[in-house]
Coordinates of N, CA and C in Angstrom, one line a residue:
R1 N 0.6 -1.1 0.1 CA 0.6 0.4 0.0 C 0.6 1.1 -0.4
N2 N 1.7 1.0 1.1 CA 2.2 2.4 0.7 C 4.2 1.8 0.4
P3 N 4.7 1.6 -0.9 CA 6.0 1.4 -1.1 C 7.0 2.1 -0.6
G4 N 6.7 3.7 -0.8 CA 8.3 4.5 -0.3 C 8.0 4.3 1.3
D5 N 7.8 2.9 1.9 CA 8.3 2.8 3.7 C 9.4 2.1 3.3
F6 N 9.7 1.4 2.1 CA 10.2 -0.3 2.4 C 11.4 0.9 1.7
I7 N 11.3 1.8 0.8 CA 12.8 2.1 0.6 C 13.7 2.5 1.1
T8 N 15.3 1.7 1.3 CA 16.7 1.7 2.2 C 17.0 2.6 1.0
G9 N 17.1 3.0 0.3 CA 18.3 3.2 -0.8 C 18.6 2.4 -1.4
P10 N 20.5 3.1 -1.9 CA 21.7 1.6 -2.5 C 21.8 0.8 -1.4
P11 N 21.9 -0.1 -1.6 CA 22.9 -1.9 -1.1 C 23.5 -1.1 -0.6
A12 N 23.5 -1.9 0.6 CA 25.0 -0.9 1.6 C 26.8 -1.4 0.8
G13 N 26.4 -2.3 0.2 CA 27.6 -3.5 -0.6 C 27.7 -2.9 -1.8
V14 N 26.8 -1.9 -2.5 CA 26.6 -1.6 -3.7 C 27.8 -0.6 -3.7
L15 N 27.1 0.5 -2.3 CA 27.9 1.9 -2.7 C 30.4 1.7 -1.9
E16 N 29.5 0.8 -0.8 CA 30.8 -0.3 -1.1 C 32.0 -0.7 -2.1
M17 N 31.0 -0.9 -2.6 CA 31.3 -1.2 -4.2 C 32.4 -0.4 -5.1
W18 N 31.3 0.8 -5.0 CA 31.2 1.9 -5.8 C 32.8 3.1 -4.6
D19 N 32.4 2.9 -4.2 CA 33.7 3.3 -3.4 C 35.3 3.0 -3.4
E20 N 35.2 1.6 -3.4 CA 36.5 0.9 -3.4 C 36.5 1.2 -4.4
L21 N 36.1 1.4 -6.2 CA 35.7 0.8 -7.6 C 36.8 2.3 -7.5
G22 N 36.6 3.7 -6.9 CA 36.5 4.9 -7.1 C 38.0 5.2 -6.7
R23 N 38.8 4.3 -6.2 CA 40.3 4.6 -5.1 C 41.2 4.4 -6.8
S24 N 40.8 3.2 -7.8 CA 41.7 3.7 -9.1 C 41.3 4.5 -9.5
R25 N 39.6 4.1 -10.0 CA 39.2 4.8 -11.2 C 37.5 5.7 -10.5
R26 N 37.6 6.4 -12.4 CA 36.3 7.0 -11.6 C 35.0 6.5 -12.2
V27 N 34.5 6.6 -11.7 CA 32.7 5.1 -11.3 C 31.2 6.1 -11.6
V28 N 30.9 6.4 -12.8 CA 30.3 7.8 -12.7 C 28.8 6.5 -12.0
G29 N 28.1 6.8 -11.0 CA 26.5 6.6 -10.6 C 25.1 7.3 -10.7
I30 N 24.9 6.1 -11.6 CA 23.5 6.8 -12.3 C 22.3 6.2 -11.9
G31 N 20.3 6.9 -11.8 CA 19.9 6.4 -11.3 C 18.8 5.5 -12.0
A32 N 18.9 4.8 -11.5 CA 17.6 4.2 -12.4 C 16.2 3.2 -12.3
L33 N 15.3 3.0 -12.7 CA 14.4 2.5 -12.7 C 14.1 1.5 -13.6
D34 N 13.5 0.5 -12.7 CA 13.7 -1.3 -14.1 C 11.8 -1.7 -13.5
S35 N 11.0 -1.4 -14.4 CA 9.5 -1.6 -14.3 C 9.2 -2.9 -15.5
H36 N 8.5 -3.7 -15.7 CA 7.9 -4.5 -16.4 C 7.2 -5.0 -16.4
S37 N 5.8 -3.5 -15.5 CA 4.6 -3.8 -15.7 C 4.0 -2.4 -15.9
R38 N 2.9 -2.7 -16.3 CA 1.7 -1.5 -17.2 C 0.9 -1.0 -15.5
G39 N 1.6 -1.9 -14.0 CA 0.4 -2.1 -13.0 C -0.3 -3.3 -13.0
V40 N -0.6 -3.3 -11.9 CA -1.4 -4.2 -11.1 C -2.0 -3.9 -11.3
P41 N -3.6 -4.4 -11.9 CA -4.8 -4.5 -11.3 C -5.4 -5.4 -10.0
F42 N -5.4 -5.3 -8.6 CA -6.1 -5.4 -7.7 C -6.9 -5.1 -7.1
N43 N -8.3 -6.3 -6.6 CA -9.2 -6.2 -6.4 C -9.0 -5.7 -4.5
W44 N -8.6 -4.7 -4.1 CA -9.1 -5.4 -2.8 C -10.1 -5.4 -1.1
F45 N -10.9 -4.6 -2.3 CA -12.6 -4.9 -1.3 C -13.0 -5.2 -3.0
P46 N -14.6 -5.5 -3.0 CA -15.1 -5.6 -4.1 C -15.8 -4.6 -4.7
W47 N -16.0 -3.1 -4.0 CA -15.9 -2.1 -4.8 C -15.3 -1.2 -4.9
K48 N -14.0 -1.9 -4.4 CA -12.6 -0.8 -4.9 C -11.8 -1.6 -6.1
L49 N -11.8 -1.0 -7.4 CA -10.5 -1.4 -8.2 C -9.3 -0.4 -8.1
M50 N -7.8 -1.0 -8.0 CA -7.3 0.0 -7.4 C -5.7 -0.8 -8.1
T51 N -4.4 -0.2 -9.0 CA -3.3 -0.6 -9.2 C -2.4 -0.7 -8.0
L52 N -1.9 -1.9 -8.3 CA -0.6 -2.0 -7.7 C 0.8 -1.8 -8.6
F53 N 1.9 -0.6 -7.9 CA 3.0 -0.4 -9.3 C 2.1 0.5 -10.2
P54 N 1.6 1.3 -10.1 CA 1.2 1.5 -10.8 C 2.5 2.7 -11.4
L55 N 3.0 2.8 -13.1 CA 4.4 3.0 -13.0 C 4.1 5.0 -13.4
G56 N 3.3 5.8 -13.4 CA 3.1 6.7 -12.8 C 3.8 7.0 -11.5
H57 N 3.1 6.3 -11.0 CA 3.7 6.7 -9.6 C 5.5 6.1 -9.7
I58 N 5.6 5.1 -10.4 CA 7.3 4.5 -10.0 C 8.0 5.7 -11.3
F59 N 7.6 6.2 -12.2 CA 8.1 7.3 -12.8 C 8.2 7.8 -12.6
R60 N 8.2 8.6 -11.7 CA 8.3 9.9 -10.4 C 9.2 9.2 -9.1
T61 N 10.0 8.4 -9.4 CA 10.3 8.6 -8.1 C 12.0 8.7 -8.1
V62 N 12.5 8.1 -9.0 CA 14.6 8.1 -8.6 C 14.6 8.7 -10.0
R63 N 15.4 10.2 -10.4 CA 15.6 10.6 -10.8 C 17.2 11.1 -10.8
T64 N 18.3 11.2 -12.0 CA 19.3 11.3 -12.7 C 19.2 12.5 -12.5
H65 N 20.0 13.7 -12.3 CA 19.7 15.1 -12.4 C 21.4 15.5 -13.5
V66 N 21.6 16.0 -14.3 CA 22.9 15.9 -15.1 C 22.6 17.7 -14.8
L67 N 24.0 18.0 -14.8 CA 24.7 19.5 -14.3 C 25.3 19.9 -16.1
V68 N 25.1 20.9 -17.1 CA 25.7 21.2 -18.1 C 25.8 22.1 -18.2
E69 N 26.7 22.6 -19.5 CA 25.8 23.6 -19.3 C 24.7 24.4 -20.5
P70 N 24.7 25.0 -20.3 CA 23.0 26.0 -21.9 C 23.2 24.9 -22.9
Y71 N 21.8 25.0 -22.7 CA 21.6 24.4 -24.2 C 21.9 24.9 -25.2
A72 N 22.2 25.4 -26.3 CA 22.1 25.9 -27.7 C 21.3 25.5 -29.0
G73 N 20.4 24.8 -28.4 CA 19.3 24.8 -29.0 C 19.3 23.7 -30.2
D74 N 20.6 22.7 -30.7 CA 20.9 22.4 -31.6 C 20.7 20.3 -31.0
D75 N 20.2 20.2 -31.6 CA 19.6 18.7 -30.9 C 21.3 17.8 -30.6
R76 N 22.8 17.6 -31.9 CA 23.4 16.7 -31.7 C 24.0 17.8 -31.1
P77 N 24.5 18.8 -31.0 CA 25.2 19.3 -29.8 C 24.9 19.0 -28.5
D78 N 23.3 19.1 -28.4 CA 23.0 19.3 -27.0 C 23.3 18.1 -26.3
L79 N 22.4 17.4 -27.0 CA 21.9 15.9 -27.1 C 24.3 15.1 -26.2
D80 N 25.1 15.4 -27.4 CA 26.4 15.4 -27.0 C 27.3 15.9 -25.7
K81 N 27.0 17.1 -25.2 CA 26.7 17.8 -24.4 C 26.2 17.1 -22.8
T82 N 25.0 16.4 -23.0 CA 24.4 15.9 -22.2 C 25.5 14.7 -22.2
I83 N 25.3 14.0 -22.7 CA 26.1 12.7 -22.7 C 27.7 12.7 -22.1
A84 N 28.1 13.9 -22.6 CA 30.1 14.2 -22.0 C 29.4 14.7 -20.2
A85 N 28.2 15.0 -20.3 CA 28.1 15.4 -18.9 C 27.8 14.5 -17.7
L86 N 27.1 13.7 -18.3 CA 27.0 12.1 -17.9 C 28.3 11.0 -17.6
A87 N 28.7 11.3 -18.3 CA 30.3 10.2 -18.9 C 30.9 10.6 -17.7
G88 N 30.8 12.3 -18.1 CA 32.6 12.5 -16.4 C 31.6 12.7 -15.8
G89 N 30.0 12.6 -14.9 CA 29.7 12.4 -13.4 C 29.7 14.1 -12.6
R90 N 28.9 14.7 -13.7 CA 28.5 15.6 -13.8 C 26.6 15.6 -13.7
C91 N 27.3 14.7 -12.3 CA 25.1 14.3 -11.7 C 25.1 13.1 -10.4
F92 N 24.4 13.8 -10.2 CA 23.6 13.2 -9.1 C 22.3 12.7 -9.0
V93 N 22.1 11.4 -8.1 CA 20.9 11.3 -8.0 C 19.7 11.5 -7.0
D94 N 18.5 12.0 -7.0 CA 17.8 11.9 -6.0 C 16.2 10.8 -5.5
Y95 N 15.7 10.4 -4.3 CA 14.7 10.7 -4.8 C 13.5 10.9 -4.8
L96 N 12.4 11.8 -5.3 CA 11.6 12.7 -5.8 C 10.8 12.6 -4.1
P97 N 10.5 11.5 -4.1 CA 9.2 11.4 -2.6 C 9.5 12.2 -1.5
N98 N 10.9 12.1 -1.9 CA 11.4 12.5 -0.3 C 12.2 14.0 0.1
G99 N 11.7 14.3 -1.1 CA 12.1 15.6 -2.1 C 12.8 16.4 -2.8
D100 N 12.6 17.2 -4.1 CA 13.2 17.2 -5.4 C 14.6 18.2 -5.2
G101 N 15.9 17.2 -5.4 CA 16.5 18.0 -5.3 C 17.4 18.8 -6.3
T102 N 17.2 19.5 -7.0 CA 16.9 20.6 -8.2 C 17.2 21.7 -7.2
G103 N 19.1 22.7 -7.7 CA 20.0 23.2 -6.8 C 20.5 22.8 -6.7
F104 N 20.9 21.1 -6.3 CA 21.5 20.2 -5.2 C 23.2 20.9 -5.8
E105 N 24.5 21.2 -5.1 CA 25.6 21.2 -5.6 C 26.2 20.7 -4.7
F106 N 27.6 20.4 -4.9 CA 28.6 19.7 -3.8 C 30.0 19.8 -4.6
N107 N 31.1 20.7 -5.1 CA 32.4 21.3 -5.0 C 33.7 21.7 -4.1
A108 N 34.7 21.3 -4.6 CA 36.0 21.3 -4.3 C 36.2 22.3 -4.6
F109 N 36.8 23.8 -3.7 CA 38.0 24.8 -3.8 C 39.0 24.8 -3.1
H110 N 39.9 25.3 -4.4 CA 41.2 25.6 -3.7 C 41.9 26.7 -3.7
P111 N 42.7 27.5 -2.8 CA 43.1 28.9 -3.1 C 43.6 29.4 -4.2
E112 N 44.7 28.2 -4.7 CA 45.1 28.1 -6.3 C 44.8 27.3 -7.6
K113 N 43.8 26.7 -7.3 CA 43.2 26.2 -8.7 C 41.5 26.0 -8.9
P114 N 41.6 26.3 -10.0 CA 39.9 26.3 -10.6 C 39.1 25.2 -9.3
A115 N 37.7 25.8 -9.2 CA 36.7 24.8 -8.4 C 36.3 23.9 -9.0
A116 N 36.5 22.3 -8.3 CA 35.5 21.0 -8.9 C 34.6 20.9 -8.4
V117 N 33.5 20.3 -9.1 CA 32.8 19.7 -9.6 C 32.9 18.1 -9.4
M118 N 31.4 17.2 -9.5 CA 31.5 15.9 -9.0 C 31.7 15.7 -10.6
G119 N 33.2 15.0 -10.4 CA 33.0 14.0 -11.1 C 34.1 14.6 -11.8
D120 N 34.9 15.5 -10.8 CA 36.2 15.9 -11.4 C 37.3 15.4 -10.4
E121 N 38.6 15.0 -10.8 CA 39.7 14.4 -10.1 C 40.8 15.6 -11.1
V122 N 41.2 15.4 -8.6 CA 42.2 16.8 -8.7 C 43.4 15.9 -8.2
T123 N 44.3 16.8 -8.0 CA 45.7 16.3 -6.9 C 45.2 17.3 -5.9
A124 N 46.0 16.0 -5.3 CA 46.0 16.9 -4.3 C 46.2 18.0 -2.9
G125 N 45.8 19.1 -2.2 CA 46.5 19.8 -2.1 C 45.5 20.0 -0.7
D126 N 45.2 22.1 -0.5 CA 44.5 22.0 0.0 C 43.1 22.6 0.0
W127 N 42.3 21.1 -0.5 CA 41.0 21.3 -1.1 C 40.1 21.7 0.7
S128 N 39.2 22.2 0.4 CA 37.6 23.2 1.0 C 36.6 22.2 -0.2
L129 N 35.8 21.6 0.8 CA 34.6 20.8 0.4 C 33.3 21.8 0.4
A130 N 32.6 22.1 -0.3 CA 30.8 22.4 0.0 C 29.8 21.8 -0.6
V131 N 28.6 21.8 0.2 CA 26.9 21.9 0.1 C 26.6 21.9 0.3
R132 N 25.5 22.0 -1.1 CA 24.6 23.4 -1.5 C 23.1 22.3 -1.1
T133 N 21.8 21.9 -0.9 CA 20.7 21.5 -1.0 C 19.6 22.5 -0.6
P134 N 18.5 22.6 -1.8 CA 18.1 23.2 -1.9 C 17.0 22.7 -0.9
I135 N 16.6 22.0 0.3 CA 16.0 22.0 1.0 C 16.6 21.2 2.6
R136 N 16.1 21.5 3.3 CA 16.7 21.1 4.7 C 17.2 19.7 4.8
A137 N 17.5 19.0 5.2 CA 18.4 17.5 5.5 C 19.4 17.0 5.9
R138 N 19.7 15.7 5.9 CA 20.8 15.1 7.1 C 22.0 15.6 5.7
I139 N 22.8 16.2 6.3 CA 24.1 16.4 5.1 C 25.0 15.4 5.9
R140 N 25.6 14.3 4.6 CA 26.7 13.7 4.9 C 27.8 13.6 3.6
I141 N 28.8 14.3 4.2 CA 30.3 14.2 3.5 C 31.2 13.2 3.5
L142 N 31.4 12.2 2.8 CA 31.9 10.7 3.1 C 33.5 11.1 2.6
R143 N 33.9 10.3 2.6 CA 35.6 10.3 2.1 C 36.2 8.3 2.2
D144 N 36.0 7.9 1.1 CA 36.1 7.0 0.7 C 35.4 5.8 1.5
G145 N 33.8 6.2 1.6 CA 32.8 5.3 2.5 C 32.6 5.9 3.8
Q146 N 33.8 6.6 4.5 CA 33.2 7.3 5.2 C 33.0 8.6 5.7
P147 N 32.1 8.7 6.6 CA 31.7 9.8 7.2 C 33.2 10.9 7.6
I148 N 33.3 12.3 6.8 CA 34.2 13.1 8.0 C 33.4 14.4 8.4
A149 N 32.0 14.6 7.2 CA 31.4 15.7 8.3 C 30.0 15.3 8.5
E150 N 29.2 16.3 9.1 CA 27.9 16.2 8.6 C 27.4 17.7 9.5
T151 N 25.8 17.5 8.7 CA 24.2 18.3 9.8 C 23.8 18.1 9.5
T152 N 22.6 18.3 10.2 CA 21.3 18.9 8.8 C 21.1 20.2 9.2
G153 N 20.6 20.5 8.0 CA 20.4 21.6 7.6 C 20.5 21.5 5.7
T154 N 21.0 22.7 5.6 CA 20.9 23.4 3.4 C 22.7 23.6 3.0
E155 N 23.3 23.4 4.4 CA 24.5 23.8 3.9 C 25.8 22.7 5.0
L156 N 27.0 22.3 3.8 CA 28.1 22.1 5.1 C 29.3 22.0 4.1
D157 N 29.9 22.9 5.2 CA 31.4 23.5 4.7 C 32.4 22.0 5.3
A158 N 33.0 21.7 4.8 CA 34.3 21.3 5.3 C 36.0 20.6 5.0
A159 N 36.8 20.2 5.1 CA 38.1 20.4 4.5 C 38.8 19.1 4.2
A160 N 39.3 18.9 2.8 CA 39.0 17.7 2.6 C 40.1 16.9 3.3
T161 N 40.2 15.9 3.5 CA 41.0 15.2 5.0 C 42.1 14.7 4.3
G162 N 42.8 15.0 2.9 CA 44.0 14.1 1.9 C 42.8 13.2 0.9
P163 N 44.1 12.8 0.4 CA 43.1 12.5 -1.5 C 42.4 11.1 -0.7
G164 N 41.6 11.5 -1.7 CA 40.4 10.5 -0.9 C 39.1 10.3 -2.4
V165 N 38.0 9.4 -2.1 CA 36.6 9.5 -3.2 C 36.0 10.8 -2.3
Y166 N 35.7 11.7 -2.6 CA 33.9 12.1 -1.7 C 33.4 12.1 -2.4
R167 N 32.3 12.3 -1.5 CA 30.5 12.5 -2.4 C 30.2 12.6 -0.7
V168 N 28.7 12.2 -1.2 CA 27.6 13.2 -0.7 C 26.5 12.3 -0.9
E169 N 25.7 12.0 0.7 CA 24.9 11.7 0.9 C 24.1 12.4 2.0
A170 N 22.4 12.3 0.9 CA 21.2 13.3 2.0 C 20.4 12.2 2.7
T171 N 20.0 12.6 3.3 CA 18.0 12.2 4.0 C 17.1 13.4 4.4
R172 N 16.3 12.6 4.6 CA 15.2 13.4 5.0 C 14.4 12.4 5.4
D173 N 14.4 12.8 6.7 CA 13.3 12.0 8.0 C 13.7 10.6 8.3
G174 N 14.8 10.5 7.9 CA 15.3 9.2 8.1 C 15.5 8.0 7.0
K175 N 14.5 9.0 5.2 CA 14.5 8.4 4.5 C 16.0 8.5 3.2
P176 N 16.4 7.5 2.4 CA 16.9 8.1 1.2 C 16.5 9.3 0.3
W177 N 17.7 10.1 0.0 CA 17.0 10.4 -0.2 C 17.6 11.5 -2.4
L178 N 19.7 11.8 -1.9 CA 20.1 11.9 -2.7 C 21.5 11.1 -2.4
F179 N 22.2 11.4 -3.6 CA 23.4 10.5 -3.9 C 24.0 11.3 -4.7
S180 N 25.2 11.8 -4.3 CA 26.3 12.9 -5.7 C 27.1 12.2 -5.9
N181 N 27.7 12.1 -6.4 CA 28.9 11.8 -7.8 C 29.5 11.9 -7.2
P182 N 30.9 11.3 -6.9 CA 32.0 11.8 -6.3 C 33.3 12.6 -7.2
I183 N 34.1 13.9 -6.0 CA 34.8 14.3 -7.2 C 36.2 13.6 -5.9
Y184 N 37.0 13.2 -6.8 CA 38.4 12.3 -7.0 C 39.5 13.3 -6.1
I185 N 39.9 13.2 -5.1 CA 41.0 13.8 -5.2 C 42.9 13.2 -5.2
R186 N 43.1 13.5 -5.8 CA 44.9 12.3 -6.0 C 46.0 12.8 -5.2

């Protein structure tokens, strides 16, 4: 009746594998859905027919947000921009029933180098990390899968603690909400 009650986010083993693989190479995380049904009609009560797992609901849950430069209005170059952004890890995933992640930002700043965004690989140094969420959440910055900073709010800043795979996880009301792609500090 309430499938959202059972959403726990990606399996812990998948996140551990992602963090482990990221130590040696860049690995992009993309949210996806898989449904092979048009919905299952179900007679709950004799007078009420309802549909279990309706596609309209399913396809309004997991979303991948892609960060691209403004589109030019030309199909092929715009498609190429989108594919390049996805391949480069310039994207994040949210679970829409827990909130719209549009406007989320995860960046790394260095006093002498250009800023880094999700998917970037940079050399170690004096990096600081900045997270901004569009709505209040429990935000965690992880390095190689281990939390280095967390707060409840819409902003979290922290110093990078050395080389590592840095990514963000956010929850709302104890439920998984948002997962960023990493910034790789080597």
